[in-house]
Structures are given as C-alpha cells and as structure tokens.
PDB file of N, CA and C and ligand atoms in Angstrom:
ATOM      1  N   MET B   1     130.272   2.630  59.550  1.00 55.00           N
ATOM      2  CA  MET B   1     129.641   2.018  58.421  1.00 55.00           C
ATOM      3  C   MET B   1     128.114   1.745  58.817  1.00 55.00           C
ATOM      4  N   THR B   2     127.365   2.393  57.607  1.00 63.00           N
ATOM      5  CA  THR B   2     125.960   2.590  57.800  1.00 63.00           C
ATOM      6  C   THR B   2     125.137   1.335  57.394  1.00 63.00           C
ATOM      7  N   ASP B   3     123.953   1.063  57.851  1.00 72.00           N
ATOM      8  CA  ASP B   3     123.310  -0.087  57.247  1.00 72.00           C
ATOM      9  C   ASP B   3     122.380   0.371  55.817  1.00 72.00           C
ATOM     10  N   GLN B   4     122.804  -0.276  54.707  1.00 88.00           N
ATOM     11  CA  GLN B   4     122.193   0.111  53.432  1.00 88.00           C
ATOM     12  C   GLN B   4     120.934  -0.148  53.110  1.00 88.00           C
ATOM     13  N   THR B   5     120.580  -1.283  53.894  1.00 94.00           N
ATOM     14  CA  THR B   5     119.448  -1.874  53.956  1.00 94.00           C
ATOM     15  C   THR B   5     117.957  -0.967  54.378  1.00 94.00           C
ATOM     16  N   SER B   6     117.219  -0.671  53.337  1.00 96.00           N
ATOM     17  CA  SER B   6     115.822   0.061  53.784  1.00 96.00           C
ATOM     18  C   SER B   6     114.846  -0.719  54.266  1.00 96.00           C
ATOM     19  N   PRO B   7     114.173   0.014  55.527  1.00 97.00           N
ATOM     20  CA  PRO B   7     112.995  -0.908  56.098  1.00 97.00           C
ATOM     21  C   PRO B   7     111.996  -1.432  55.421  1.00 97.00           C
ATOM     22  N   ALA B   8     111.782  -0.738  54.092  1.00 98.00           N
ATOM     23  CA  ALA B   8     110.875  -1.445  53.190  1.00 98.00           C
ATOM     24  C   ALA B   8     111.456  -2.853  52.718  1.00 98.00           C
ATOM     25  N   ASP B   9     112.997  -3.062  52.319  1.00 97.00           N
ATOM     26  CA  ASP B   9     113.508  -4.282  51.936  1.00 97.00           C
ATOM     27  C   ASP B   9     113.623  -5.156  53.086  1.00 97.00           C
ATOM     28  N   THR B  10     113.715  -4.744  54.355  1.00 98.00           N
ATOM     29  CA  THR B  10     113.924  -5.540  55.719  1.00 98.00           C
ATOM     30  C   THR B  10     112.276  -6.231  55.756  1.00 98.00           C
ATOM     31  N   LEU B  11     111.505  -5.241  55.507  1.00 98.00           N
ATOM     32  CA  LEU B  11     109.990  -5.648  55.881  1.00 98.00           C
ATOM     33  C   LEU B  11     109.685  -6.973  54.690  1.00 98.00           C
ATOM     34  N   GLN B  12     110.160  -6.513  53.493  1.00 98.00           N
ATOM     35  CA  GLN B  12     109.925  -7.492  52.325  1.00 98.00           C
ATOM     36  C   GLN B  12     110.709  -8.779  52.636  1.00 98.00           C
ATOM     37  N   ASP B  13     111.725  -8.923  52.978  1.00 98.00           N
ATOM     38  CA  ASP B  13     112.591 -10.069  53.366  1.00 98.00           C
ATOM     39  C   ASP B  13     111.909 -10.887  54.525  1.00 98.00           C
ATOM     40  N   LEU B  14     111.487 -10.243  55.480  1.00 98.00           N
ATOM     41  CA  LEU B  14     111.063 -10.891  56.607  1.00 98.00           C
ATOM     42  C   LEU B  14     109.542 -11.407  55.906  1.00 98.00           C
ATOM     43  N   ARG B  15     108.844 -10.853  55.390  1.00 98.00           N
ATOM     44  CA  ARG B  15     107.600 -11.192  54.914  1.00 98.00           C
ATOM     45  C   ARG B  15     107.739 -12.227  53.771  1.00 98.00           C
ATOM     46  N   ARG B  16     109.012 -12.445  53.057  1.00 98.00           N
ATOM     47  CA  ARG B  16     109.269 -13.790  52.406  1.00 98.00           C
ATOM     48  C   ARG B  16     109.175 -14.809  53.249  1.00 98.00           C
ATOM     49  N   SER B  17     110.109 -14.802  54.248  1.00 98.00           N
ATOM     50  CA  SER B  17     110.295 -15.690  55.440  1.00 98.00           C
ATOM     51  C   SER B  17     108.924 -16.346  56.050  1.00 98.00           C
ATOM     52  N   ILE B  18     108.174 -15.448  56.377  1.00 98.00           N
ATOM     53  CA  ILE B  18     107.047 -15.748  57.004  1.00 98.00           C
ATOM     54  C   ILE B  18     106.209 -16.653  55.948  1.00 98.00           C
ATOM     55  N   ASP B  19     105.984 -16.329  54.428  1.00 98.00           N
ATOM     56  CA  ASP B  19     105.272 -16.851  53.559  1.00 98.00           C
ATOM     57  C   ASP B  19     105.934 -18.334  53.476  1.00 98.00           C
ATOM     58  N   ASN B  20     106.916 -18.361  53.487  1.00 98.00           N
ATOM     59  CA  ASN B  20     107.610 -19.775  53.395  1.00 98.00           C
ATOM     60  C   ASN B  20     107.143 -20.730  54.602  1.00 98.00           C
ATOM     61  N   ILE B  21     106.975 -20.029  56.064  1.00 98.00           N
ATOM     62  CA  ILE B  21     106.697 -20.564  57.246  1.00 98.00           C
ATOM     63  C   ILE B  21     105.435 -21.037  57.140  1.00 98.00           C
ATOM     64  N   ASP B  22     104.568 -20.320  56.284  1.00 98.00           N
ATOM     65  CA  ASP B  22     103.332 -20.638  56.602  1.00 98.00           C
ATOM     66  C   ASP B  22     102.952 -21.641  55.601  1.00 98.00           C
ATOM     67  N   ALA B  23     103.744 -21.880  54.271  1.00 99.00           N
ATOM     68  CA  ALA B  23     103.741 -23.076  53.453  1.00 99.00           C
ATOM     69  C   ALA B  23     103.899 -24.113  54.240  1.00 99.00           C
ATOM     70  N   ALA B  24     104.932 -24.212  54.686  1.00 98.00           N
ATOM     71  CA  ALA B  24     105.409 -25.223  55.586  1.00 98.00           C
ATOM     72  C   ALA B  24     104.372 -25.593  56.764  1.00 98.00           C
ATOM     73  N   LEU B  25     103.664 -24.752  57.302  1.00 98.00           N
ATOM     74  CA  LEU B  25     102.877 -25.026  58.580  1.00 98.00           C
ATOM     75  C   LEU B  25     101.803 -25.714  57.811  1.00 98.00           C
ATOM     76  N   VAL B  26     101.188 -25.391  56.571  1.00 98.00           N
ATOM     77  CA  VAL B  26     100.170 -26.239  55.720  1.00 98.00           C
ATOM     78  C   VAL B  26     100.656 -27.318  55.338  1.00 98.00           C
ATOM     79  N   ALA B  27     101.732 -27.487  54.980  1.00 98.00           N
ATOM     80  CA  ALA B  27     102.137 -28.844  54.527  1.00 98.00           C
ATOM     81  C   ALA B  27     102.319 -29.587  55.904  1.00 98.00           C
ATOM     82  N   ILE B  28     102.668 -29.275  56.747  1.00 98.00           N
ATOM     83  CA  ILE B  28     102.794 -30.077  58.119  1.00 98.00           C
ATOM     84  C   ILE B  28     101.443 -30.422  58.591  1.00 98.00           C
ATOM     85  N   LEU B  29     100.397 -29.442  58.596  1.00 98.00           N
ATOM     86  CA  LEU B  29      99.140 -29.818  59.239  1.00 98.00           C
ATOM     87  C   LEU B  29      98.545 -30.865  58.007  1.00 98.00           C
ATOM     88  N   ALA B  30      98.674 -30.780  56.837  1.00 98.00           N
ATOM     89  CA  ALA B  30      98.146 -31.555  56.008  1.00 98.00           C
ATOM     90  C   ALA B  30      98.534 -32.880  56.079  1.00 98.00           C
ATOM     91  N   GLU B  31      99.825 -33.025  56.538  1.00 98.00           N
ATOM     92  CA  GLU B  31     100.136 -34.459  56.845  1.00 98.00           C
ATOM     93  C   GLU B  31      99.647 -34.976  58.073  1.00 98.00           C
ATOM     94  N   ARG B  32      99.672 -34.043  59.156  1.00 98.00           N
ATOM     95  CA  ARG B  32      99.344 -34.411  60.466  1.00 98.00           C
ATOM     96  C   ARG B  32      97.594 -35.069  60.408  1.00 98.00           C
ATOM     97  N   PHE B  33      96.945 -34.104  59.483  1.00 98.00           N
ATOM     98  CA  PHE B  33      95.503 -34.561  59.159  1.00 98.00           C
ATOM     99  C   PHE B  33      95.196 -36.024  58.451  1.00 98.00           C
ATOM    100  N   ARG B  34      96.294 -35.979  57.483  1.00 98.00           N
ATOM    101  CA  ARG B  34      96.211 -37.340  56.856  1.00 98.00           C
ATOM    102  C   ARG B  34      96.474 -38.541  57.769  1.00 98.00           C
ATOM    103  N   CYS B  35      97.564 -38.258  58.656  1.00 98.00           N
ATOM    104  CA  CYS B  35      97.571 -39.728  60.021  1.00 98.00           C
ATOM    105  C   CYS B  35      96.363 -39.829  60.709  1.00 98.00           C
ATOM    106  N   THR B  36      95.835 -38.429  61.025  1.00 98.00           N
ATOM    107  CA  THR B  36      94.719 -38.616  62.065  1.00 98.00           C
ATOM    108  C   THR B  36      93.500 -39.427  61.753  1.00 98.00           C
ATOM    109  N   LYS B  37      93.130 -38.961  60.210  1.00 98.00           N
ATOM    110  CA  LYS B  37      92.223 -39.271  59.273  1.00 98.00           C
ATOM    111  C   LYS B  37      92.327 -41.200  59.360  1.00 98.00           C
ATOM    112  N   ALA B  38      93.552 -41.574  59.181  1.00 98.00           N
ATOM    113  CA  ALA B  38      93.878 -42.910  59.277  1.00 98.00           C
ATOM    114  C   ALA B  38      93.656 -43.499  60.601  1.00 98.00           C
ATOM    115  N   VAL B  39      94.031 -42.595  61.703  1.00 98.00           N
ATOM    116  CA  VAL B  39      93.723 -43.186  63.021  1.00 98.00           C
ATOM    117  C   VAL B  39      91.964 -43.162  63.246  1.00 98.00           C
ATOM    118  N   GLY B  40      91.431 -42.314  62.563  1.00 98.00           N
ATOM    119  CA  GLY B  40      90.011 -42.189  62.909  1.00 98.00           C
ATOM    120  C   GLY B  40      89.191 -43.413  62.023  1.00 98.00           C
ATOM    121  N   ALA B  41      89.862 -43.848  61.121  1.00 97.00           N
ATOM    122  CA  ALA B  41      89.258 -45.191  60.350  1.00 97.00           C
ATOM    123  C   ALA B  41      89.604 -46.046  60.840  1.00 97.00           C
ATOM    124  N   LEU B  42      90.829 -46.273  61.685  1.00 98.00           N
ATOM    125  CA  LEU B  42      91.213 -47.440  62.431  1.00 98.00           C
ATOM    126  C   LEU B  42      90.134 -47.701  63.715  1.00 98.00           C
ATOM    127  N   LYS B  43      89.866 -46.549  64.280  1.00 97.00           N
ATOM    128  CA  LYS B  43      89.037 -46.353  65.696  1.00 97.00           C
ATOM    129  C   LYS B  43      87.634 -46.721  65.443  1.00 97.00           C
ATOM    130  N   ALA B  44      87.224 -46.206  63.972  1.00 97.00           N
ATOM    131  CA  ALA B  44      85.735 -46.492  63.656  1.00 97.00           C
ATOM    132  C   ALA B  44      85.770 -47.936  63.425  1.00 97.00           C
ATOM    133  N   ARG B  45      86.696 -48.512  62.562  1.00 96.00           N
ATOM    134  CA  ARG B  45      86.770 -50.105  62.390  1.00 96.00           C
ATOM    135  C   ARG B  45      86.504 -51.113  63.522  1.00 96.00           C
ATOM    136  N   TYR B  46      87.232 -50.689  64.519  1.00 97.00           N
ATOM    137  CA  TYR B  46      87.443 -51.484  65.822  1.00 97.00           C
ATOM    138  C   TYR B  46      86.558 -50.910  66.853  1.00 97.00           C
ATOM    139  N   GLY B  47      85.850 -49.990  66.742  1.00 96.00           N
ATOM    140  CA  GLY B  47      84.888 -49.584  67.670  1.00 96.00           C
ATOM    141  C   GLY B  47      85.779 -48.819  68.991  1.00 96.00           C
ATOM    142  N   MET B  48      86.990 -48.335  68.757  1.00 97.00           N
ATOM    143  CA  MET B  48      87.408 -47.428  69.895  1.00 97.00           C
ATOM    144  C   MET B  48      86.981 -45.932  69.874  1.00 97.00           C
ATOM    145  N   PRO B  49      86.829 -45.210  71.071  1.00 97.00           N
ATOM    146  CA  PRO B  49      86.395 -44.150  71.157  1.00 97.00           C
ATOM    147  C   PRO B  49      87.161 -42.896  70.529  1.00 97.00           C
ATOM    148  N   PRO B  50      86.254 -41.990  69.824  1.00 97.00           N
ATOM    149  CA  PRO B  50      87.145 -40.813  68.806  1.00 97.00           C
ATOM    150  C   PRO B  50      88.072 -40.260  69.672  1.00 97.00           C
ATOM    151  N   ALA B  51      87.992 -39.626  70.971  1.00 98.00           N
ATOM    152  CA  ALA B  51      88.872 -38.925  71.603  1.00 98.00           C
ATOM    153  C   ALA B  51      89.451 -40.054  72.608  1.00 98.00           C
ATOM    154  N   ASP B  52      90.764 -39.429  73.039  1.00 98.00           N
ATOM    155  CA  ASP B  52      91.662 -40.368  74.215  1.00 98.00           C
ATOM    156  C   ASP B  52      92.260 -39.024  75.065  1.00 98.00           C
ATOM    157  N   PRO B  53      91.591 -38.580  76.056  1.00 98.00           N
ATOM    158  CA  PRO B  53      92.037 -37.815  76.906  1.00 98.00           C
ATOM    159  C   PRO B  53      93.278 -37.644  77.311  1.00 98.00           C
ATOM    160  N   ALA B  54      93.548 -39.183  77.904  1.00 98.00           N
ATOM    161  CA  ALA B  54      94.992 -39.501  78.460  1.00 98.00           C
ATOM    162  C   ALA B  54      96.037 -39.130  77.500  1.00 98.00           C
ATOM    163  N   ARG B  55      95.773 -39.540  76.434  1.00 98.00           N
ATOM    164  CA  ARG B  55      96.844 -39.188  75.373  1.00 98.00           C
ATOM    165  C   ARG B  55      97.104 -37.691  74.978  1.00 98.00           C
ATOM    166  N   GLU B  56      96.105 -37.160  75.072  1.00 98.00           N
ATOM    167  CA  GLU B  56      96.073 -35.659  74.899  1.00 98.00           C
ATOM    168  C   GLU B  56      96.762 -34.990  75.906  1.00 98.00           C
ATOM    169  N   SER B  57      96.605 -35.309  77.141  1.00 98.00           N
ATOM    170  CA  SER B  57      97.320 -34.631  78.448  1.00 98.00           C
ATOM    171  C   SER B  57      98.876 -34.897  78.138  1.00 98.00           C
ATOM    172  N   ARG B  58      98.896 -36.134  77.677  1.00 98.00           N
ATOM    173  CA  ARG B  58     100.308 -36.328  77.469  1.00 98.00           C
ATOM    174  C   ARG B  58     101.012 -35.455  76.477  1.00 98.00           C
ATOM    175  N   GLN B  59     100.178 -35.264  75.191  1.00 98.00           N
ATOM    176  CA  GLN B  59     100.816 -34.537  74.275  1.00 98.00           C
ATOM    177  C   GLN B  59     100.899 -32.983  74.711  1.00 98.00           C
ATOM    178  N   ILE B  60     100.100 -32.729  75.669  1.00 98.00           N
ATOM    179  CA  ILE B  60     100.043 -31.272  75.906  1.00 98.00           C
ATOM    180  C   ILE B  60     101.220 -30.838  76.672  1.00 98.00           C
ATOM    181  N   ALA B  61     101.479 -31.767  77.566  1.00 98.00           N
ATOM    182  CA  ALA B  61     102.808 -31.591  78.614  1.00 98.00           C
ATOM    183  C   ALA B  61     103.678 -31.726  78.019  1.00 98.00           C
ATOM    184  N   ARG B  62     104.084 -32.369  76.702  1.00 98.00           N
ATOM    185  CA  ARG B  62     105.185 -32.375  76.095  1.00 98.00           C
ATOM    186  C   ARG B  62     105.288 -31.195  75.258  1.00 98.00           C
ATOM    187  N   LEU B  63     104.443 -30.853  74.615  1.00 98.00           N
ATOM    188  CA  LEU B  63     104.141 -29.807  73.735  1.00 98.00           C
ATOM    189  C   LEU B  63     104.603 -28.232  74.624  1.00 98.00           C
ATOM    190  N   ARG B  64     103.950 -28.076  75.796  1.00 98.00           N
ATOM    191  CA  ARG B  64     104.250 -27.121  76.821  1.00 98.00           C
ATOM    192  C   ARG B  64     105.837 -26.933  77.232  1.00 98.00           C
ATOM    193  N   THR B  65     106.550 -28.249  77.268  1.00 98.00           N
ATOM    194  CA  THR B  65     107.908 -28.240  77.515  1.00 98.00           C
ATOM    195  C   THR B  65     108.781 -27.679  76.205  1.00 98.00           C
ATOM    196  N   LEU B  66     108.281 -28.480  75.339  1.00 98.00           N
ATOM    197  CA  LEU B  66     109.090 -28.288  73.829  1.00 98.00           C
ATOM    198  C   LEU B  66     108.926 -26.545  73.734  1.00 98.00           C
ATOM    199  N   ALA B  67     107.760 -25.686  73.964  1.00 98.00           N
ATOM    200  CA  ALA B  67     107.457 -24.609  73.777  1.00 98.00           C
ATOM    201  C   ALA B  67     108.236 -23.636  74.520  1.00 98.00           C
ATOM    202  N   GLU B  68     108.545 -24.159  75.807  1.00 98.00           N
ATOM    203  CA  GLU B  68     109.227 -23.269  76.884  1.00 98.00           C
ATOM    204  C   GLU B  68     110.483 -23.363  76.107  1.00 98.00           C
ATOM    205  N   GLU B  69     111.407 -24.337  75.558  1.00 98.00           N
ATOM    206  CA  GLU B  69     112.541 -24.618  75.088  1.00 98.00           C
ATOM    207  C   GLU B  69     112.671 -23.709  74.072  1.00 98.00           C
ATOM    208  N   ALA B  70     111.651 -23.662  73.348  1.00 98.00           N
ATOM    209  CA  ALA B  70     111.837 -22.669  71.829  1.00 98.00           C
ATOM    210  C   ALA B  70     111.434 -21.231  72.176  1.00 98.00           C
ATOM    211  N   HIS B  71     111.365 -20.885  73.207  1.00 98.00           N
ATOM    212  CA  HIS B  71     110.923 -19.382  73.816  1.00 98.00           C
ATOM    213  C   HIS B  71     109.445 -19.290  73.106  1.00 98.00           C
ATOM    214  N   LEU B  72     108.397 -20.063  73.115  1.00 98.00           N
ATOM    215  CA  LEU B  72     107.381 -19.610  72.717  1.00 98.00           C
ATOM    216  C   LEU B  72     106.146 -19.919  73.732  1.00 98.00           C
ATOM    217  N   ASP B  73     105.284 -19.156  73.869  1.00 98.00           N
ATOM    218  CA  ASP B  73     104.398 -19.257  75.015  1.00 98.00           C
ATOM    219  C   ASP B  73     103.662 -20.372  74.896  1.00 98.00           C
ATOM    220  N   PRO B  74     104.015 -21.056  76.079  1.00 98.00           N
ATOM    221  CA  PRO B  74     103.343 -22.586  76.402  1.00 98.00           C
ATOM    222  C   PRO B  74     101.646 -22.389  76.370  1.00 98.00           C
ATOM    223  N   ASP B  75     101.163 -21.392  76.712  1.00 98.00           N
ATOM    224  CA  ASP B  75      99.686 -21.464  76.822  1.00 98.00           C
ATOM    225  C   ASP B  75      99.192 -21.223  75.559  1.00 98.00           C
ATOM    226  N   PHE B  76     100.122 -20.506  74.650  1.00 98.00           N
ATOM    227  CA  PHE B  76      99.487 -20.549  73.102  1.00 98.00           C
ATOM    228  C   PHE B  76      99.881 -21.801  72.390  1.00 98.00           C
ATOM    229  N   ALA B  77     100.781 -22.594  72.832  1.00 98.00           N
ATOM    230  CA  ALA B  77     100.948 -23.766  72.277  1.00 98.00           C
ATOM    231  C   ALA B  77     100.084 -24.747  72.817  1.00 98.00           C
ATOM    232  N   GLU B  78      99.595 -24.871  73.630  1.00 98.00           N
ATOM    233  CA  GLU B  78      98.511 -25.736  74.273  1.00 98.00           C
ATOM    234  C   GLU B  78      97.365 -25.336  73.588  1.00 98.00           C
ATOM    235  N   LYS B  79      96.701 -24.104  73.582  1.00 98.00           N
ATOM    236  CA  LYS B  79      95.722 -23.457  73.003  1.00 98.00           C
ATOM    237  C   LYS B  79      95.814 -24.208  71.239  1.00 98.00           C
ATOM    238  N   PHE B  80      96.710 -24.009  70.732  1.00 98.00           N
ATOM    239  CA  PHE B  80      96.875 -24.286  69.317  1.00 98.00           C
ATOM    240  C   PHE B  80      96.505 -25.782  69.328  1.00 98.00           C
ATOM    241  N   LEU B  81      97.408 -26.391  69.937  1.00 98.00           N
ATOM    242  CA  LEU B  81      97.130 -28.165  70.020  1.00 98.00           C
ATOM    243  C   LEU B  81      95.486 -28.347  70.292  1.00 98.00           C
ATOM    244  N   ASN B  82      95.141 -27.763  71.288  1.00 98.00           N
ATOM    245  CA  ASN B  82      93.721 -27.950  71.480  1.00 98.00           C
ATOM    246  C   ASN B  82      92.675 -27.887  70.301  1.00 98.00           C
ATOM    247  N   PHE B  83      93.194 -26.823  69.932  1.00 98.00           N
ATOM    248  CA  PHE B  83      92.227 -26.369  68.646  1.00 98.00           C
ATOM    249  C   PHE B  83      92.089 -27.467  67.264  1.00 98.00           C
ATOM    250  N   ILE B  84      93.664 -27.755  67.208  1.00 98.00           N
ATOM    251  CA  ILE B  84      93.903 -28.840  66.287  1.00 98.00           C
ATOM    252  C   ILE B  84      92.987 -30.441  66.416  1.00 98.00           C
ATOM    253  N   ILE B  85      93.349 -30.752  67.789  1.00 98.00           N
ATOM    254  CA  ILE B  85      92.768 -32.035  68.429  1.00 98.00           C
ATOM    255  C   ILE B  85      91.367 -31.803  68.220  1.00 98.00           C
ATOM    256  N   HIS B  86      90.654 -30.729  68.732  1.00 98.00           N
ATOM    257  CA  HIS B  86      89.162 -30.546  68.535  1.00 98.00           C
ATOM    258  C   HIS B  86      88.662 -30.756  67.163  1.00 98.00           C
ATOM    259  N   GLU B  87      89.247 -30.462  66.295  1.00 98.00           N
ATOM    260  CA  GLU B  87      89.231 -30.685  64.842  1.00 98.00           C
ATOM    261  C   GLU B  87      89.193 -32.288  64.409  1.00 98.00           C
ATOM    262  N   VAL B  88      90.159 -32.688  64.782  1.00 98.00           N
ATOM    263  CA  VAL B  88      90.660 -34.019  64.509  1.00 98.00           C
ATOM    264  C   VAL B  88      89.470 -34.952  65.258  1.00 98.00           C
ATOM    265  N   ILE B  89      88.899 -34.678  66.478  1.00 98.00           N
ATOM    266  CA  ILE B  89      87.872 -35.629  67.095  1.00 98.00           C
ATOM    267  C   ILE B  89      86.854 -35.245  66.259  1.00 98.00           C
ATOM    268  N   ARG B  90      86.364 -34.065  65.736  1.00 98.00           N
ATOM    269  CA  ARG B  90      84.999 -33.799  64.842  1.00 98.00           C
ATOM    270  C   ARG B  90      85.349 -35.000  63.785  1.00 98.00           C
ATOM    271  N   HIS B  91      86.432 -35.013  63.123  1.00 97.00           N
ATOM    272  CA  HIS B  91      86.474 -35.893  61.872  1.00 97.00           C
ATOM    273  C   HIS B  91      86.181 -37.377  62.494  1.00 97.00           C
ATOM    274  N   HIS B  92      86.954 -37.689  63.607  1.00 97.00           N
ATOM    275  CA  HIS B  92      86.907 -39.023  64.106  1.00 97.00           C
ATOM    276  C   HIS B  92      85.269 -39.301  64.124  1.00 97.00           C
ATOM    277  N   GLU B  93      84.335 -38.590  64.652  1.00 97.00           N
ATOM    278  CA  GLU B  93      83.071 -38.702  65.108  1.00 97.00           C
ATOM    279  C   GLU B  93      82.458 -38.761  63.808  1.00 97.00           C
ATOM    280  N   ALA B  94      82.810 -38.032  62.783  1.00 96.00           N
ATOM    281  CA  ALA B  94      82.189 -38.062  61.415  1.00 96.00           C
ATOM    282  C   ALA B  94      82.576 -39.428  60.852  1.00 96.00           C
ATOM    283  N   ILE B  95      83.857 -39.938  60.907  1.00 96.00           N
ATOM    284  CA  ILE B  95      84.039 -41.146  60.284  1.00 96.00           C
ATOM    285  C   ILE B  95      83.371 -42.464  60.947  1.00 96.00           C
ATOM    286  N   ALA B  96      83.230 -42.222  62.337  1.00 94.00           N
ATOM    287  CA  ALA B  96      82.382 -43.393  63.104  1.00 94.00           C
ATOM    288  C   ALA B  96      81.002 -43.306  62.731  1.00 94.00           C
ATOM    289  N   ARG B  97      80.206 -42.125  62.603  1.00 95.00           N
ATOM    290  CA  ARG B  97      79.267 -41.956  62.032  1.00 95.00           C
ATOM    291  C   ARG B  97      78.875 -42.712  60.772  1.00 95.00           C
ATOM    292  N   GLN B  98      79.530 -42.294  59.664  1.00 93.00           N
ATOM    293  CA  GLN B  98      79.812 -42.876  58.467  1.00 93.00           C
ATOM    294  C   GLN B  98      79.687 -44.210  58.432  1.00 93.00           C
ATOM    295  N   SER B  99      80.723 -44.803  59.283  1.00 90.00           N
ATOM    296  CA  SER B  99      80.905 -46.398  59.167  1.00 90.00           C
ATOM    297  C   SER B  99      79.896 -46.978  59.799  1.00 90.00           C
ATOM    298  N   SER B 100      79.031 -46.312  60.819  1.00 86.00           N
ATOM    299  CA  SER B 100      78.047 -47.287  61.364  1.00 86.00           C
ATOM    300  C   SER B 100      76.685 -47.026  60.274  1.00 86.00           C
ATOM    301  N   ASP B 101      76.619 -46.057  59.843  1.00 88.00           N
ATOM    302  CA  ASP B 101      75.582 -45.778  58.744  1.00 88.00           C
ATOM    303  C   ASP B 101      75.558 -46.840  57.649  1.00 88.00           C
ATOM    304  N   SER B 102      76.901 -47.043  57.155  1.00 86.00           N
ATOM    305  CA  SER B 102      76.983 -47.967  55.950  1.00 86.00           C
ATOM    306  C   SER B 102      76.934 -49.388  56.531  1.00 86.00           C
ATOM    307  N   ALA B 103      77.216 -49.596  57.832  1.00 83.00           N
ATOM    308  CA  ALA B 103      77.097 -50.884  58.305  1.00 83.00           C
ATOM    309  C   ALA B 103      75.674 -51.313  58.669  1.00 83.00           C
ATOM    310  N   ASN B 104      74.874 -50.280  58.727  1.00 82.00           N
ATOM    311  CA  ASN B 104      73.281 -50.469  59.027  1.00 82.00           C
ATOM    312  C   ASN B 104      72.431 -50.618  57.781  1.00 82.00           C
ATOM    313  N   THR B 105      73.050 -50.219  56.415  1.00 73.00           N
ATOM    314  CA  THR B 105      72.232 -50.087  55.321  1.00 73.00           C
ATOM    315  C   THR B 105      72.441 -51.435  54.478  1.00 73.00           C
TER     316      THR B 105
HETATM  317  C1  ISJ P 201      94.884 -39.125  66.780  1.00 56.65           C
HETATM  318  C2  ISJ P 201      94.259 -39.451  67.874  1.00 56.65           C
HETATM  319  O1  ISJ P 201      92.944 -39.221  68.167  1.00 56.65           O
HETATM  320  C3  ISJ P 201      92.354 -38.032  68.861  1.00 56.65           C
HETATM  321  C4  ISJ P 201      93.178 -37.067  68.349  1.00 56.65           C
HETATM  322  C5  ISJ P 201      94.357 -36.483  69.029  1.00 56.65           C
HETATM  323  C6  ISJ P 201      95.533 -35.889  68.206  1.00 56.65           C
HETATM  324  O2  ISJ P 201      95.076 -35.043  67.188  1.00 56.65           O
HETATM  325  O3  ISJ P 201      96.642 -35.825  68.558  1.00 56.65           O
HETATM  326  C7  ISJ P 201      95.045 -37.347  70.083  1.00 56.65           C
HETATM  327  C8  ISJ P 201      94.153 -38.013  70.730  1.00 56.65           C
HETATM  328  C9  ISJ P 201      92.850 -38.107  70.452  1.00 56.65           C
HETATM  329  O4  ISJ P 201      91.901 -37.546  71.388  1.00 56.65           O
HETATM  330  C10 ISJ P 201      94.544 -40.462  68.525  1.00 56.65           C
HETATM  331  O5  ISJ P 201      93.946 -41.151  69.528  1.00 56.65           O
HETATM  332  O6  ISJ P 201      96.083 -40.624  68.601  1.00 56.65           O
END
C-alpha cells in the first residue's frame, strides 16, 4: 500500500499543529505573567526584593529534570526559563519603582 498523503499536505498538517501549540504557549505565558505581576505587587507592598535566586535555582533544577524526561534539551529549557525570569524581574523592579514613587508624592 502506498502513502496517499502528499508532502505538502503533511507540511500543512504539521504547521497547523505548530500554530495551535504557539497559541497555547502565548496563553500559558500570559497566565504566568498575570501571576508574576501579582507577585511583583505583593513584593513591592511588603518591601521584598524583586529577585529570589534560591527559588530560581530550585525552578531551574526542576525544569531541567522535566526537560530530560520529555526529551527536550535541558540547556535550552534552562535558557528559556532564565529569559522569562529576567523579564519578570524587570517588571518587579518597575512595579517597586512605581510604588515608591507614588509613596513619595
Ligand atoms: C515570581 C517571583 O519572582 C522572581 C521571578 C521568578 C519567576 O519568574 O519564576 C522566580 C523568582 C524570582 O526571582 C517569585 O519570587 O516567586
């Protein structure tokens, strides 16, 4: 029996799945940033530092294990998480600045 599916159809199918996955990634990232912004507001309110390196180390170790189990490159998973965390910390610093500006006016 021959495979009736053309390469163009296979490519189109795969790209449809990729587009769905990208949409899910955006939704998941938006939800993560919604939570981290709430953490930033809490930290600013109670004078806690924007970054928590000990927590980050635990997250990275956990994510590397999950990546290995999922056959994803753990170095890539670590770089990806660090990229996101860096952006989160930038948000936390901005929230802290805004709340100290408004406390001083
Ligand atoms: C969200 C937090 O703030 C920072 C951002 C983190 C993250 O994006 O996962 C983790 C630790 C902190 O450096 C937190 O402390 O939980």
